[in-house]
mmCIF file of C-alpha atoms in Angstrom:
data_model
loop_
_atom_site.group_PDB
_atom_site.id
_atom_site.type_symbol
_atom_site.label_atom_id
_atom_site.label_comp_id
_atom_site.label_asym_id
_atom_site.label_seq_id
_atom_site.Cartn_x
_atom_site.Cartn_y
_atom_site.Cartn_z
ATOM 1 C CA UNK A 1 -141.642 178.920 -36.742
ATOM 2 C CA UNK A 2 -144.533 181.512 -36.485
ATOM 3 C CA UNK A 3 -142.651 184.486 -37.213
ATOM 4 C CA UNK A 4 -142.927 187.114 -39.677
ATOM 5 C CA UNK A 5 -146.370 187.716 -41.722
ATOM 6 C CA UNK A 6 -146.406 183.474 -40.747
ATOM 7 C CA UNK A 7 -148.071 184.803 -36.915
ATOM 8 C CA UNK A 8 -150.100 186.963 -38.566
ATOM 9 C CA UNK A 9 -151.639 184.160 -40.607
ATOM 10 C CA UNK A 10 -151.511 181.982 -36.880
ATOM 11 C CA UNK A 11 -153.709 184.638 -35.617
ATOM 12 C CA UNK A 12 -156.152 184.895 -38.548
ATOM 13 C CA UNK A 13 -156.740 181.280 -38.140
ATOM 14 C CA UNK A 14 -157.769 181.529 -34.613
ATOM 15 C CA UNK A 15 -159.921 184.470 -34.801
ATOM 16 C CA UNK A 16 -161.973 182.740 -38.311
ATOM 17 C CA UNK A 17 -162.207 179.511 -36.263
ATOM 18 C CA UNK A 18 -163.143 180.971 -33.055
ATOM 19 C CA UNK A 19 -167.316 180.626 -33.373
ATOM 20 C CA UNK A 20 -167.071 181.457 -29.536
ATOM 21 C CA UNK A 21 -168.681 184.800 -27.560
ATOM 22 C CA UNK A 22 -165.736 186.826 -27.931
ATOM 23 C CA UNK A 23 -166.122 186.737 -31.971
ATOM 24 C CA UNK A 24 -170.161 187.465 -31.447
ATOM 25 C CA UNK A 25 -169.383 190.345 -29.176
ATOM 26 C CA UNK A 26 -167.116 192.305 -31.327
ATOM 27 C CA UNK A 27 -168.161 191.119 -34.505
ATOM 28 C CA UNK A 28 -167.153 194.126 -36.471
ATOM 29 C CA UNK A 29 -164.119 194.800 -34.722
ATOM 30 C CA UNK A 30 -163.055 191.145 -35.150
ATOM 31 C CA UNK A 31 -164.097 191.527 -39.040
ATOM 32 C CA UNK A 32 -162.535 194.585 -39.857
ATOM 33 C CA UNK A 33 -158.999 193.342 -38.077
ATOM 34 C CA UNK A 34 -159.347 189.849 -40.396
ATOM 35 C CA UNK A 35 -160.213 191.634 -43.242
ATOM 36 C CA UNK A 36 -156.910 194.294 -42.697
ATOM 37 C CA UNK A 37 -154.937 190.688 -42.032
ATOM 38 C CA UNK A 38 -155.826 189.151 -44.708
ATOM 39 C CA UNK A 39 -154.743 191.886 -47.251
ATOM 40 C CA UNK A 40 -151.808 192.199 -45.117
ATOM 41 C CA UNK A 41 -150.821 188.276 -45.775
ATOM 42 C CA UNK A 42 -151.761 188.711 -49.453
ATOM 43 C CA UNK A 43 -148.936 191.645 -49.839
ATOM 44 C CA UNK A 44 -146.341 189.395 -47.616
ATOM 45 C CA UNK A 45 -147.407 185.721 -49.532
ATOM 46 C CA UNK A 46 -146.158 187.398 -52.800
ATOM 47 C CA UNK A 47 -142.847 188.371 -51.901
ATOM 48 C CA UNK A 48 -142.246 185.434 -49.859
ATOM 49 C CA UNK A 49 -140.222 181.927 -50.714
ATOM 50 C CA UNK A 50 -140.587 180.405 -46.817
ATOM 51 C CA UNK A 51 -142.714 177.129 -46.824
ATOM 52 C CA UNK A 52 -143.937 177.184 -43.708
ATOM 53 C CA UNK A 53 -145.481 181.196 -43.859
ATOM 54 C CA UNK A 54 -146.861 180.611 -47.506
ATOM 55 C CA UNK A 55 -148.350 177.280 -45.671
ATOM 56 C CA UNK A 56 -149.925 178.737 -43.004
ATOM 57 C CA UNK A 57 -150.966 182.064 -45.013
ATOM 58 C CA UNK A 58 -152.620 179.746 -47.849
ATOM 59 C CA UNK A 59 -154.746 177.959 -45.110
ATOM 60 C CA UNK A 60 -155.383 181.250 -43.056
ATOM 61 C CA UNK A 61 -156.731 183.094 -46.227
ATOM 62 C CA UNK A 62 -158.620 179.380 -47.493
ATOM 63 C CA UNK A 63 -160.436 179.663 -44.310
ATOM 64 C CA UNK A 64 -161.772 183.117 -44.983
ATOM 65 C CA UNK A 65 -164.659 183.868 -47.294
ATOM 66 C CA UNK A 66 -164.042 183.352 -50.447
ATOM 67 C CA UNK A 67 -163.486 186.374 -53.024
ATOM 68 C CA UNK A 68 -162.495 185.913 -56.210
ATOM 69 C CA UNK A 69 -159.274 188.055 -55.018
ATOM 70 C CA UNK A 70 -158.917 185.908 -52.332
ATOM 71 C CA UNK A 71 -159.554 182.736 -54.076
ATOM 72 C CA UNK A 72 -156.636 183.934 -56.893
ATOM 73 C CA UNK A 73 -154.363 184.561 -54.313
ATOM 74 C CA UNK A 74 -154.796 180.918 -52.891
ATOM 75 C CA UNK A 75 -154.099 179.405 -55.862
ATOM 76 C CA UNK A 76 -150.504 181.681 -56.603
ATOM 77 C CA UNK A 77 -149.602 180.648 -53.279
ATOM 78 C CA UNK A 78 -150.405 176.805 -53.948
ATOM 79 C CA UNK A 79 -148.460 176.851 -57.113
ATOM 80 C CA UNK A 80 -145.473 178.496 -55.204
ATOM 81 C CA UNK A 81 -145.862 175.875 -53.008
ATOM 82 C CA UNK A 82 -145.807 172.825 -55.676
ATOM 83 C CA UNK A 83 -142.758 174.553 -56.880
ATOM 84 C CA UNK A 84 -141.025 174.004 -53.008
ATOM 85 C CA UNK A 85 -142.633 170.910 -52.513
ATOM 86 C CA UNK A 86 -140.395 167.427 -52.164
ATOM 87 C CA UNK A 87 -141.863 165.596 -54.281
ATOM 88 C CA UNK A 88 -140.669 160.901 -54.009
ATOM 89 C CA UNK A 89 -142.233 157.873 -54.252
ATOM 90 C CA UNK A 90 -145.826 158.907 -54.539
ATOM 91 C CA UNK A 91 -145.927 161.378 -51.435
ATOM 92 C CA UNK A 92 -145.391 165.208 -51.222
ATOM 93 C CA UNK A 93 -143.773 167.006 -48.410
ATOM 94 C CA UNK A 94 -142.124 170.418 -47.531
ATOM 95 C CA UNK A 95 -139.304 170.779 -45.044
ATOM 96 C CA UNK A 96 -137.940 173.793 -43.856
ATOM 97 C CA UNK A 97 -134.325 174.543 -44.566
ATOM 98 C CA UNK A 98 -132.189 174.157 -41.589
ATOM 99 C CA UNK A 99 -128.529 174.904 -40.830
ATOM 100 C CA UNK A 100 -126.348 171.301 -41.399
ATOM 101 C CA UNK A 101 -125.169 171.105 -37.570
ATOM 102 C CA UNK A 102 -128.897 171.080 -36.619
ATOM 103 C CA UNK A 103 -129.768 168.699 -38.988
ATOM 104 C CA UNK A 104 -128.321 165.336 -37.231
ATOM 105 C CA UNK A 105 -129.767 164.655 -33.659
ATOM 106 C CA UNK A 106 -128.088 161.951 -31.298
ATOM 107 C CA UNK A 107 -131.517 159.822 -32.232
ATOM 108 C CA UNK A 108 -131.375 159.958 -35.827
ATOM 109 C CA UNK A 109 -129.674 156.747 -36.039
ATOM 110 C CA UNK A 110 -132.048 154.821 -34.093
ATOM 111 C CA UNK A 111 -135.241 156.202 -35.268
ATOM 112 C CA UNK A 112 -135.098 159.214 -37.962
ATOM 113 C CA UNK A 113 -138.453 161.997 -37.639
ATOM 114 C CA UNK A 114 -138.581 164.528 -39.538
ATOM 115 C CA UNK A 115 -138.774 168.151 -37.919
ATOM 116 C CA UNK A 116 -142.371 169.588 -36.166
ATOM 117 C CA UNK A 117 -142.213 172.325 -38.489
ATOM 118 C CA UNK A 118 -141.929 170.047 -41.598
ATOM 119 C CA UNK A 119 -145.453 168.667 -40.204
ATOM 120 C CA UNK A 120 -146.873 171.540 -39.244
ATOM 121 C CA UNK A 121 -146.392 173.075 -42.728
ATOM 122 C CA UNK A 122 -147.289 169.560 -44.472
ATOM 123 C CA UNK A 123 -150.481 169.556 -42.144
ATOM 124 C CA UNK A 124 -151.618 173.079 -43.196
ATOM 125 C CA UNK A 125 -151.485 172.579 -46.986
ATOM 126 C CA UNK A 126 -153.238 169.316 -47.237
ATOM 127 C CA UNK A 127 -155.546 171.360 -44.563
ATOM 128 C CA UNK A 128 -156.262 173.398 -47.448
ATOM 129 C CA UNK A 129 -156.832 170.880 -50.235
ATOM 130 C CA UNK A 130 -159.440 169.489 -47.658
ATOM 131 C CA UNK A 131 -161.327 172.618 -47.434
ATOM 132 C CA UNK A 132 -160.784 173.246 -51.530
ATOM 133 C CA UNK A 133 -161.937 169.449 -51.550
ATOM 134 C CA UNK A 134 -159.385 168.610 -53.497
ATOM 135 C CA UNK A 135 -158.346 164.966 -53.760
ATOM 136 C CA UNK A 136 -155.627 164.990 -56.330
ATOM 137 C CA UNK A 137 -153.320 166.902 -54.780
ATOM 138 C CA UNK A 138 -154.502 166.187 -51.157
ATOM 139 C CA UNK A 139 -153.728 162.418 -51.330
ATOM 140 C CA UNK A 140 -149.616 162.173 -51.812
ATOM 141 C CA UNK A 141 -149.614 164.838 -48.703
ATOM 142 C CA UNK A 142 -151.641 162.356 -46.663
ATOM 143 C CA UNK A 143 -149.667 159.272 -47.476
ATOM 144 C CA UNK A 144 -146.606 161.407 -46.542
ATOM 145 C CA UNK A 145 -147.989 162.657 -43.127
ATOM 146 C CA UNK A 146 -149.977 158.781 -42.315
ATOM 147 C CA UNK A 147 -146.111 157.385 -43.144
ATOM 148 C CA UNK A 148 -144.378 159.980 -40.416
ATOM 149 C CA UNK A 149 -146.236 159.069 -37.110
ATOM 150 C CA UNK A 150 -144.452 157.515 -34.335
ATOM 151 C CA UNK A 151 -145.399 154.486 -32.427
ATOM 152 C CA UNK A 152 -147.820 155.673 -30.546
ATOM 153 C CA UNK A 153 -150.015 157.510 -33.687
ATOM 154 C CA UNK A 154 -148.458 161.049 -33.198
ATOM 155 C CA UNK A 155 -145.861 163.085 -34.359
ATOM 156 C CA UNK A 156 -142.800 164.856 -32.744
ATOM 157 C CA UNK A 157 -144.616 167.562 -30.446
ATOM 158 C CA UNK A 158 -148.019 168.220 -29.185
ATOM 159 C CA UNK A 159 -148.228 171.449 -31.831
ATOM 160 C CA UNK A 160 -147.508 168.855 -34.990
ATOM 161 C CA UNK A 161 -149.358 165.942 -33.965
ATOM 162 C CA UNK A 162 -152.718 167.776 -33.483
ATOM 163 C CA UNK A 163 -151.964 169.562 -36.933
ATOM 164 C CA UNK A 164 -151.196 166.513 -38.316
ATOM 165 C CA UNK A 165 -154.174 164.935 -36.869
ATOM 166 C CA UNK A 166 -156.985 167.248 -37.968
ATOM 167 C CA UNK A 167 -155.194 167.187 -41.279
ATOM 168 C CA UNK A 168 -155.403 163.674 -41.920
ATOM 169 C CA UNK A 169 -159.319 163.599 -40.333
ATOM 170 C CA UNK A 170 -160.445 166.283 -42.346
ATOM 171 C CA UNK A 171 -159.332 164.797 -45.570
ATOM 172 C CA UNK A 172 -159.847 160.762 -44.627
ATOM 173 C CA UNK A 173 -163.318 162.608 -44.296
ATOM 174 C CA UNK A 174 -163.657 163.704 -48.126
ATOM 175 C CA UNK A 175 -161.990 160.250 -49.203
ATOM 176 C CA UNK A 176 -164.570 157.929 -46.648
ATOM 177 C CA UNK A 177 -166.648 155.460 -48.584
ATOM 178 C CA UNK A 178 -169.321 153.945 -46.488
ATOM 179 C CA UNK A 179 -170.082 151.480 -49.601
ATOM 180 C CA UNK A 180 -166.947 150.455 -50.027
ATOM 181 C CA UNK A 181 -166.909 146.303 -50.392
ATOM 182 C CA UNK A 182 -163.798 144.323 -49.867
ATOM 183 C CA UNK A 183 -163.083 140.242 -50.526
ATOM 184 C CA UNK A 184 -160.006 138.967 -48.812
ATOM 185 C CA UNK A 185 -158.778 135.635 -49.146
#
């Protein structure tokens, strides 16, 4: 799923996550190849109509420090994204277009999932509407994602379910009400 400009964006978010020695060490190196990335995914994000590199690159350039060029470009990509999203009974969701014989496993009668890279994408947008702290828009993408686990709390593969996870944490964080009072009867 991480091809194209979409691997670039991969790599950007390891490097602007990595806090580690290597980062430290070659600080400018490490800041002058994010910064070439980043205008790199910019170019790519505006020509592009594929959910899952516009996900990744909206996250990868949310994570970044914020510009105002930066910050416009976020918001483009988000409303190119609302424009691909699936969008039913109160959640939003984007899936990636697959060919029709690849669409029906031998398990989708007993127990229908949808595909990692539908998560994965999912995952990385309402990643970003944590970071933007926005609730509006975050909250149908959570429902959407909470709805999808399997049995066991997870998703389809290791990749989705610890996407999926930090997703969900990092915006159940913004939502969290310590005060919150309930009366059941």
């Amino acid at each position: 799923s991480g091809s194209g400009f979409g691997l670039t964006a991969y790599a950007v978010i390891a490097l602007l996550e990595n806090k580690d020695d290597i980062r430290q060490a070659k600080k400018a190196e490490v800041k002058s190849a994010v910064d070439k990335a980043l205008g790199y995914l910019q170019r790519k994000a505006l020509e592009s109509e594929d959910p899952y590199q516009l996900a990744v690159t909206v996250y990868a350039l949310t994570q970044a420090d914020q510009t105002a060029d930066i910050t416009g470009s976020i918001t483009r990509i988000l409303t190119r994204l609302d424009g691909l999203a699936i969008k039913e009974g109160g959640t939003t969701h984007w899936t990636k277009p697959v060919a029709e014989e690849k669409k029906k496993s031998e398990m989708d009668w007993y127990h229908p999932r949808p595909a990692s890279v539908d998560v994965e994408m999912t995952a990385y947008v309402l990643l970003t509407y944590a970071a933007r702290k926005d609730n509006v828009n975050g909250l149908p993408i959570l429902k959407w994602l909470a709805n999808q686990r399997n049995e066991n709390g997870g998703f389809s593969s290791t990749q989705d379910t610890v996407l999926g996870l930090q997703a969900m944490a990092d915006f159940g964080a913004l939502i969290y009400s310590p005060s919150r009072s309930i009366d059941v009867t």
